[in-house]
Each structure stands twice: as structure tokens, then as C-alpha cells.
């Protein structure tokens, strides 16, 4: 819709307005501010900024790597987690450090407050309470749907913007289901859904679809028989570090008041393990018709890899039992999150299921679990920078793109926020490749392949999971941040110190030899054969069970490098043969990425391509040959012919230009 003369009624004008202040929105706002933009962050309730709507935990397999990548690009998820961690664990430790995955259990309230305190340290970032009713568009500019020039709230407030990032989570026409009889309009328990904005986006011609997700019940920890449960302790003391690369520096030029010193760790709390057995499975089976999903109240697709307990019982009938984790919600409450029991059964059935679980015979349920349906917009409607193709200046990030998970949302927020901020200032966008990051994998999967179920990251989605690890995120991504100028002086020094320390460790390992007698005992304990002669540390460390730290100590080398730097360089040395092969493949992908595909290519005329390939390419409009290679239905022979067809169209265009 056109809005002639609206500028006179603007309350304020920003370079970027971010709609929604969950994990995607807060990261988008910070990223845009770091890029140099003036940012307005609008949310329906300032008290819920950074709210953990479901599990009070950050990280996990693949997800923990994303958190470190967000952190390396100046995001706040790692910092807030550092301020709120109740338990820290490194997953996959039995599989080798190359696939270790950090995960932290958080105090839900402290995490939310930490996020708000961190975003309010940016003087160019203004938080605003309000519900966005519609976008203000200039129909005569931008793409086929016009260009964004601002937003208007239900309260009648208008804000101008060169770019808008929508991070609405599950709020777009959200509907909560508990059983088949309880339906509540809402984006989260206790919070209203957003309908006006969803309707405008659909009326603008964007394709819209519905997904569902769910959350489990919460229980009163005072009613749990912990003696019947397995206790799982924190590993924080063992590792001695948590998430953020950017702590410890007290001076900051970008962040008002400076960065705080790294906080002292909170009192660590255990998690508890129990299981759903035959009695509980029988209760669920007998009440499936009362479930919102199985009773027909919900028809939308849910996340395959985070299924409801009803799904588990139906799809895995031979499973003897299903593991349940009881996780603390915070230091100031006895409430526990029942991880593994996501459900949309009626509340009385939920209580019966809970009381069938070992240790929960007398449990009190504080909040019922529920399912929620919501709008999302298939992400093939976005370009690789997360800008909506049809509406210039409009960006999407988070669950609106069909994803699930805090970490996936945060990674998208960084990409959309940085690119919106850069675009608002007339600067070129940035693109993270699959070979550089899990965030790059996430973006490419979404815009190239789309989604048919809520998207979740796994290590198996990355072709480069050996070289794209949680320990080397700073080395992989800091050069991008340095080129963009998003760090302040203190952060830049900290980054350079860390990378310099890694380089020193590598140089010492490659140039220093160790005598057989100096490492005889060390090798014996590791079950490794003695050295036949003096050897370089970089070769000895490739042996199973031998650490770089111990070899440095045996050789009498200085122990001034951080544990993180030693771990990263040890992995580089131990697996350098595998890494070289993977990096060679990454270089090939990068070359494919440099073969650009112009937006105006006439795919319908490329008769050497299959019909399916022509249709898919014309719909998705990939930017590079690498992106085209990952579109379902585009074969290897199609790619070869695509190069020939593109070159032919380019030659024809050149001849026509010269002739005119």
C-alpha cells in the first residue's frame, strides 16, 4: 500500500527496524548496530526481550558451533549464556574433540535479563514496545512488491526505516493447542499472536504455509523423588571456560560503559535423568484421540528431530522406554523443565503421564505442555542475504523462515542484521559460505532447498564438519568481522592475541624436536611405542592418546597459551591430512561460488537443461553455480550445460551491446 506524505507523521527514523526481540531479533539488532546502523528494536513486551520460550538451554550438537560462530561475529548469545549458566557440558566427548559440542543449561530469568542489558549497551540501538501492524511501503520502488520505508504499530506509532528485519518467531497467526478442545490465539503462552502483519505479507503475494511446534510441561522440583533418578553434574570446572571470546576486556568504544569483566560462574546445578516406560506409553496410546495433533485439531507438520511424546509412542512402538531429562529453570525457583515430553495432550492426561515416570509419582505440574501452529514463509523467497526477493529492504530471520531452535534463529539474525545494516548504509552485503560456517550451511540450505518440515541443524548437514568446528570459529570468521569493522579496539586486540597465540603454538610444534627419553613415560601411559629418535612435536602429537599440552610440558616449552588455543592447534596437527582434503573440496566449492548467475538469466530458453532444472532455477534464481548445484532436481549434467548456456547468453548480450 502507498503511504503518501507519511514522513511528516514519523515519530523517529532509523536505518534498520527489527520486528521481534527473541533470539533472532536481538542478534539482528546488535549485528546491524555493529555495522554502524541506527537501529530500532520493536517488541510487544520489553519484559520478554531474549525470552527462552521453550528449553532453558543453549548449544548442543552443531548448535553449539553456531553459538561460537555468532559470538565470533560479535553476537550476544554466548555472552548472555556466560552470565546465566547453571550447568555446562561438552557433548560427544567420546567421539573425539573434532566433533565436541558445548551445551549450557541456563537460568531462564537471568538469561533474559542478560540479553536486555547487553543490547542496551549499544547507544545506536533503541528498544521500543509496540505491536507492528503493517509495513510502510513505497510501491514505486524496489522489487515487484515495492520497497520498505518503515513500519506502523497497532498503537498508531510510525517509524521510518531504510530496511526492516522481521523476526516474528511463532507469533504470526499463532494458535496454541492443549488437547482437542482448548485453542488459544497466541504466539506463546501468555502472549498474543500477530495477525495484521501476517495478513499484509500474504496479501503482498508472498507464499505462506503453517508449521507446528510444541513444549513440554513444567513441574515443581519439590515434589520429585530425586533419589530414584540419575544425577548429571556440570563439567564447567573441568573445562574452565564457557562460551564467549569477548570477555575479560574492560574497555569498549562501541558499547556504552565498556564490556563488563567476565562474571564469576553461578552455582552449578545438576540435571536429572529418568524415563517414560510402559505405563506412561499405555496412557498416551489410550488418549491419542484427545491429542491436538492426533485428534485432528492440528494438520501442520512438526519438527521430525524434536518430536512430541505422542509421535515417539506411535512411531517407535518397540522402544522399551524413552529418556527424560529434568532440567533446572533457574536459581530462584524449584521449577523443572521436562525435556523429552513435548505434548499437546489434555492437561489431566499430562499429569497422569508424568506420575507414571520413575521419581515423579507425586509430582505437581506447574504448567501444562502445549502445541502451537504458526505461519512461516518458505525461505526460497529470500536471496542469500535473507532479503525478500519481492520487497526491497525487507529481511526475514528465525522461525518465520521455517526453522526451529534458538541457535538457528540467532545465526539467521546475525546474517539478516548485518546485511540489513550494510544495505541501509549503501555497503555491499556479506555472504557466509558452506565452507566457512554452519551458519553458511543453514542459509544455503534454506534459500536453495527450502523446507518441508521445521529445519534443524546437524553436523551431517555440513560437508566440511571436520574443518568447521566449535573450537576454531574465531579463526574462521574473525577476518570477516575485521574487514567489516564490527569490532571495537578491545575486541580486535583480543582476537589478534588469540590468533597470534595459536600461530605461536603451531610454530613451536612444527619446529621443536623432543628427545625419546623426555617423552618415554608419556608414550608408555598412552600405550604408544617409544620414539626411535628425536622427532618434531607436530609429528608425535598425531599418536593416539597424546596431547599437545603434555608434549609441550615434556619438552620444557612455555605454557602461556590458553587451553582453547592448544586444543585447536592439536586438532589441526592430528588430522591435518583429513583437513587438507576437506579444504581442497572447500576451495573447489568457492570457485563454483565465484561463477555468478545474473538475476536476469532466461532459464526457460536453456533447452539443454531438463524441464525440472529450468523450472527450479527460474523459481529460486540462484546467485552462483555453487548454489545452483544444491537445488533439488538440478543434476550434474544440468550444471555443465548451465555453464555453457550462461556463457552463450553473455556472448549474445555483449554482441547486442556492441551492435547498438
PDB file of N, CA and C in Angstrom, residues 11 41 70 120 140 152 173 194 203 265 272 284 301 341-342 349 376 417-418 426 429 481 484 510 575 589 593 595 613:
ATOM      1  N   UNK A  11       7.480   9.251  14.062  1.00  0.00           N
ATOM      2  CA  UNK A  11       7.975   9.516  15.406  1.00  0.00           C
ATOM      3  C   UNK A  11       9.494   9.538  15.425  1.00  0.00           C
ATOM      4  N   UNK A  41      14.523  -1.532  17.738  1.00  0.00           N
ATOM      5  CA  UNK A  41      14.118  -2.908  18.030  1.00  0.00           C
ATOM      6  C   UNK A  41      12.739  -2.855  18.670  1.00  0.00           C
ATOM      7  N   UNK A  70      28.226 -17.201  16.122  1.00  0.00           N
ATOM      8  CA  UNK A  70      27.530 -15.954  16.457  1.00  0.00           C
ATOM      9  C   UNK A  70      28.431 -15.081  17.325  1.00  0.00           C
ATOM     10  N   UNK A 120      21.151  -3.040  25.480  1.00  0.00           N
ATOM     11  CA  UNK A 120      21.013  -1.645  25.883  1.00  0.00           C
ATOM     12  C   UNK A 120      22.365  -0.953  26.061  1.00  0.00           C
ATOM     13  N   UNK A 140       6.390   2.239  -5.722  1.00  0.00           N
ATOM     14  CA  UNK A 140       7.054   2.621  -6.970  1.00  0.00           C
ATOM     15  C   UNK A 140       8.553   2.368  -6.939  1.00  0.00           C
ATOM     16  N   UNK A 152       4.358   0.629  10.984  1.00  0.00           N
ATOM     17  CA  UNK A 152       3.356   1.283  11.818  1.00  0.00           C
ATOM     18  C   UNK A 152       2.865   0.276  12.852  1.00  0.00           C
ATOM     19  N   UNK A 173      -0.027 -15.259  13.388  1.00  0.00           N
ATOM     20  CA  UNK A 173      -1.269 -16.052  13.452  1.00  0.00           C
ATOM     21  C   UNK A 173      -1.075 -17.320  14.284  1.00  0.00           C
ATOM     22  N   UNK A 194       0.198 -12.252  16.327  1.00  0.00           N
ATOM     23  CA  UNK A 194       0.178 -11.091  15.426  1.00  0.00           C
ATOM     24  C   UNK A 194      -0.543 -11.499  14.144  1.00  0.00           C
ATOM     25  N   UNK A 203      -1.003 -10.846   1.593  1.00  0.00           N
ATOM     26  CA  UNK A 203      -1.651 -10.043   0.557  1.00  0.00           C
ATOM     27  C   UNK A 203      -0.649  -9.425  -0.405  1.00  0.00           C
ATOM     28  N   UNK A 265      31.385 -17.682  37.680  1.00  0.00           N
ATOM     29  CA  UNK A 265      30.353 -18.675  37.363  1.00  0.00           C
ATOM     30  C   UNK A 265      29.308 -18.762  38.458  1.00  0.00           C
ATOM     31  N   UNK A 272      18.739 -34.136  35.873  1.00  0.00           N
ATOM     32  CA  UNK A 272      18.340 -35.457  36.362  1.00  0.00           C
ATOM     33  C   UNK A 272      17.761 -36.259  35.214  1.00  0.00           C
ATOM     34  N   UNK A 284      -0.648 -42.745  27.049  1.00  0.00           N
ATOM     35  CA  UNK A 284      -0.606 -41.910  25.840  1.00  0.00           C
ATOM     36  C   UNK A 284      -1.357 -42.585  24.702  1.00  0.00           C
ATOM     37  N   UNK A 301       2.813 -29.657   9.819  1.00  0.00           N
ATOM     38  CA  UNK A 301       3.967 -30.533  10.038  1.00  0.00           C
ATOM     39  C   UNK A 301       4.809 -30.014  11.191  1.00  0.00           C
ATOM     40  N   UNK A 341       9.351 -34.613  26.762  1.00  0.00           N
ATOM     41  CA  UNK A 341       7.925 -34.894  26.948  1.00  0.00           C
ATOM     42  C   UNK A 341       7.061 -33.803  26.308  1.00  0.00           C
ATOM     43  N   UNK A 342       7.494 -33.271  25.172  1.00  0.00           N
ATOM     44  CA  UNK A 342       6.689 -32.295  24.451  1.00  0.00           C
ATOM     45  C   UNK A 342       5.355 -32.929  24.070  1.00  0.00           C
ATOM     46  N   UNK A 349      -4.421 -35.616  31.303  1.00  0.00           N
ATOM     47  CA  UNK A 349      -3.651 -36.743  30.773  1.00  0.00           C
ATOM     48  C   UNK A 349      -2.152 -36.495  30.992  1.00  0.00           C
ATOM     49  N   UNK A 376       4.731 -19.507   8.549  1.00  0.00           N
ATOM     50  CA  UNK A 376       6.102 -19.267   8.112  1.00  0.00           C
ATOM     51  C   UNK A 376       6.073 -19.005   6.616  1.00  0.00           C
ATOM     52  N   UNK A 417      20.690  -9.202  10.114  1.00  0.00           N
ATOM     53  CA  UNK A 417      21.001  -7.908  10.724  1.00  0.00           C
ATOM     54  C   UNK A 417      22.207  -7.244  10.102  1.00  0.00           C
ATOM     55  N   UNK A 418      23.270  -8.016   9.893  1.00  0.00           N
ATOM     56  CA  UNK A 418      24.456  -7.447   9.254  1.00  0.00           C
ATOM     57  C   UNK A 418      24.124  -6.935   7.857  1.00  0.00           C
ATOM     58  N   UNK A 426      24.427   1.675   2.360  1.00  0.00           N
ATOM     59  CA  UNK A 426      24.937   1.637   0.997  1.00  0.00           C
ATOM     60  C   UNK A 426      26.169   0.781   0.820  1.00  0.00           C
ATOM     61  N   UNK A 429      26.730  -6.383   0.646  1.00  0.00           N
ATOM     62  CA  UNK A 429      26.335  -7.415   1.613  1.00  0.00           C
ATOM     63  C   UNK A 429      27.447  -8.434   1.832  1.00  0.00           C
ATOM     64  N   UNK A 481      34.658 -10.265  10.215  1.00  0.00           N
ATOM     65  CA  UNK A 481      34.307  -9.178  11.125  1.00  0.00           C
ATOM     66  C   UNK A 481      35.304  -8.041  11.089  1.00  0.00           C
ATOM     67  N   UNK A 484      34.759  -5.981   8.018  1.00  0.00           N
ATOM     68  CA  UNK A 484      33.557  -5.151   8.121  1.00  0.00           C
ATOM     69  C   UNK A 484      33.703  -4.035   9.151  1.00  0.00           C
ATOM     70  N   UNK A 510      55.796 -27.369  15.178  1.00  0.00           N
ATOM     71  CA  UNK A 510      56.401 -27.793  13.906  1.00  0.00           C
ATOM     72  C   UNK A 510      57.926 -27.680  13.912  1.00  0.00           C
ATOM     73  N   UNK A 575      44.946 -34.211  12.633  1.00  0.00           N
ATOM     74  CA  UNK A 575      44.112 -34.612  11.499  1.00  0.00           C
ATOM     75  C   UNK A 575      44.399 -33.798  10.238  1.00  0.00           C
ATOM     76  N   UNK A 589      34.500 -25.639  -4.066  1.00  0.00           N
ATOM     77  CA  UNK A 589      33.180 -25.039  -3.904  1.00  0.00           C
ATOM     78  C   UNK A 589      33.257 -23.514  -4.008  1.00  0.00           C
ATOM     79  N   UNK A 593      31.395 -20.968  -6.439  1.00  0.00           N
ATOM     80  CA  UNK A 593      30.686 -19.812  -5.925  1.00  0.00           C
ATOM     81  C   UNK A 593      31.057 -18.524  -6.620  1.00  0.00           C
ATOM     82  N   UNK A 595      31.474 -18.321  -9.810  1.00  0.00           N
ATOM     83  CA  UNK A 595      30.809 -18.285 -11.117  1.00  0.00           C
ATOM     84  C   UNK A 595      29.412 -17.730 -10.896  1.00  0.00           C
ATOM     85  N   UNK A 613      14.923 -28.767 -14.068  1.00  0.00           N
ATOM     86  CA  UNK A 613      16.012 -27.844 -13.735  1.00  0.00           C
ATOM     87  C   UNK A 613      15.650 -26.422 -14.156  1.00  0.00           C
TER      88      UNK A 613
END
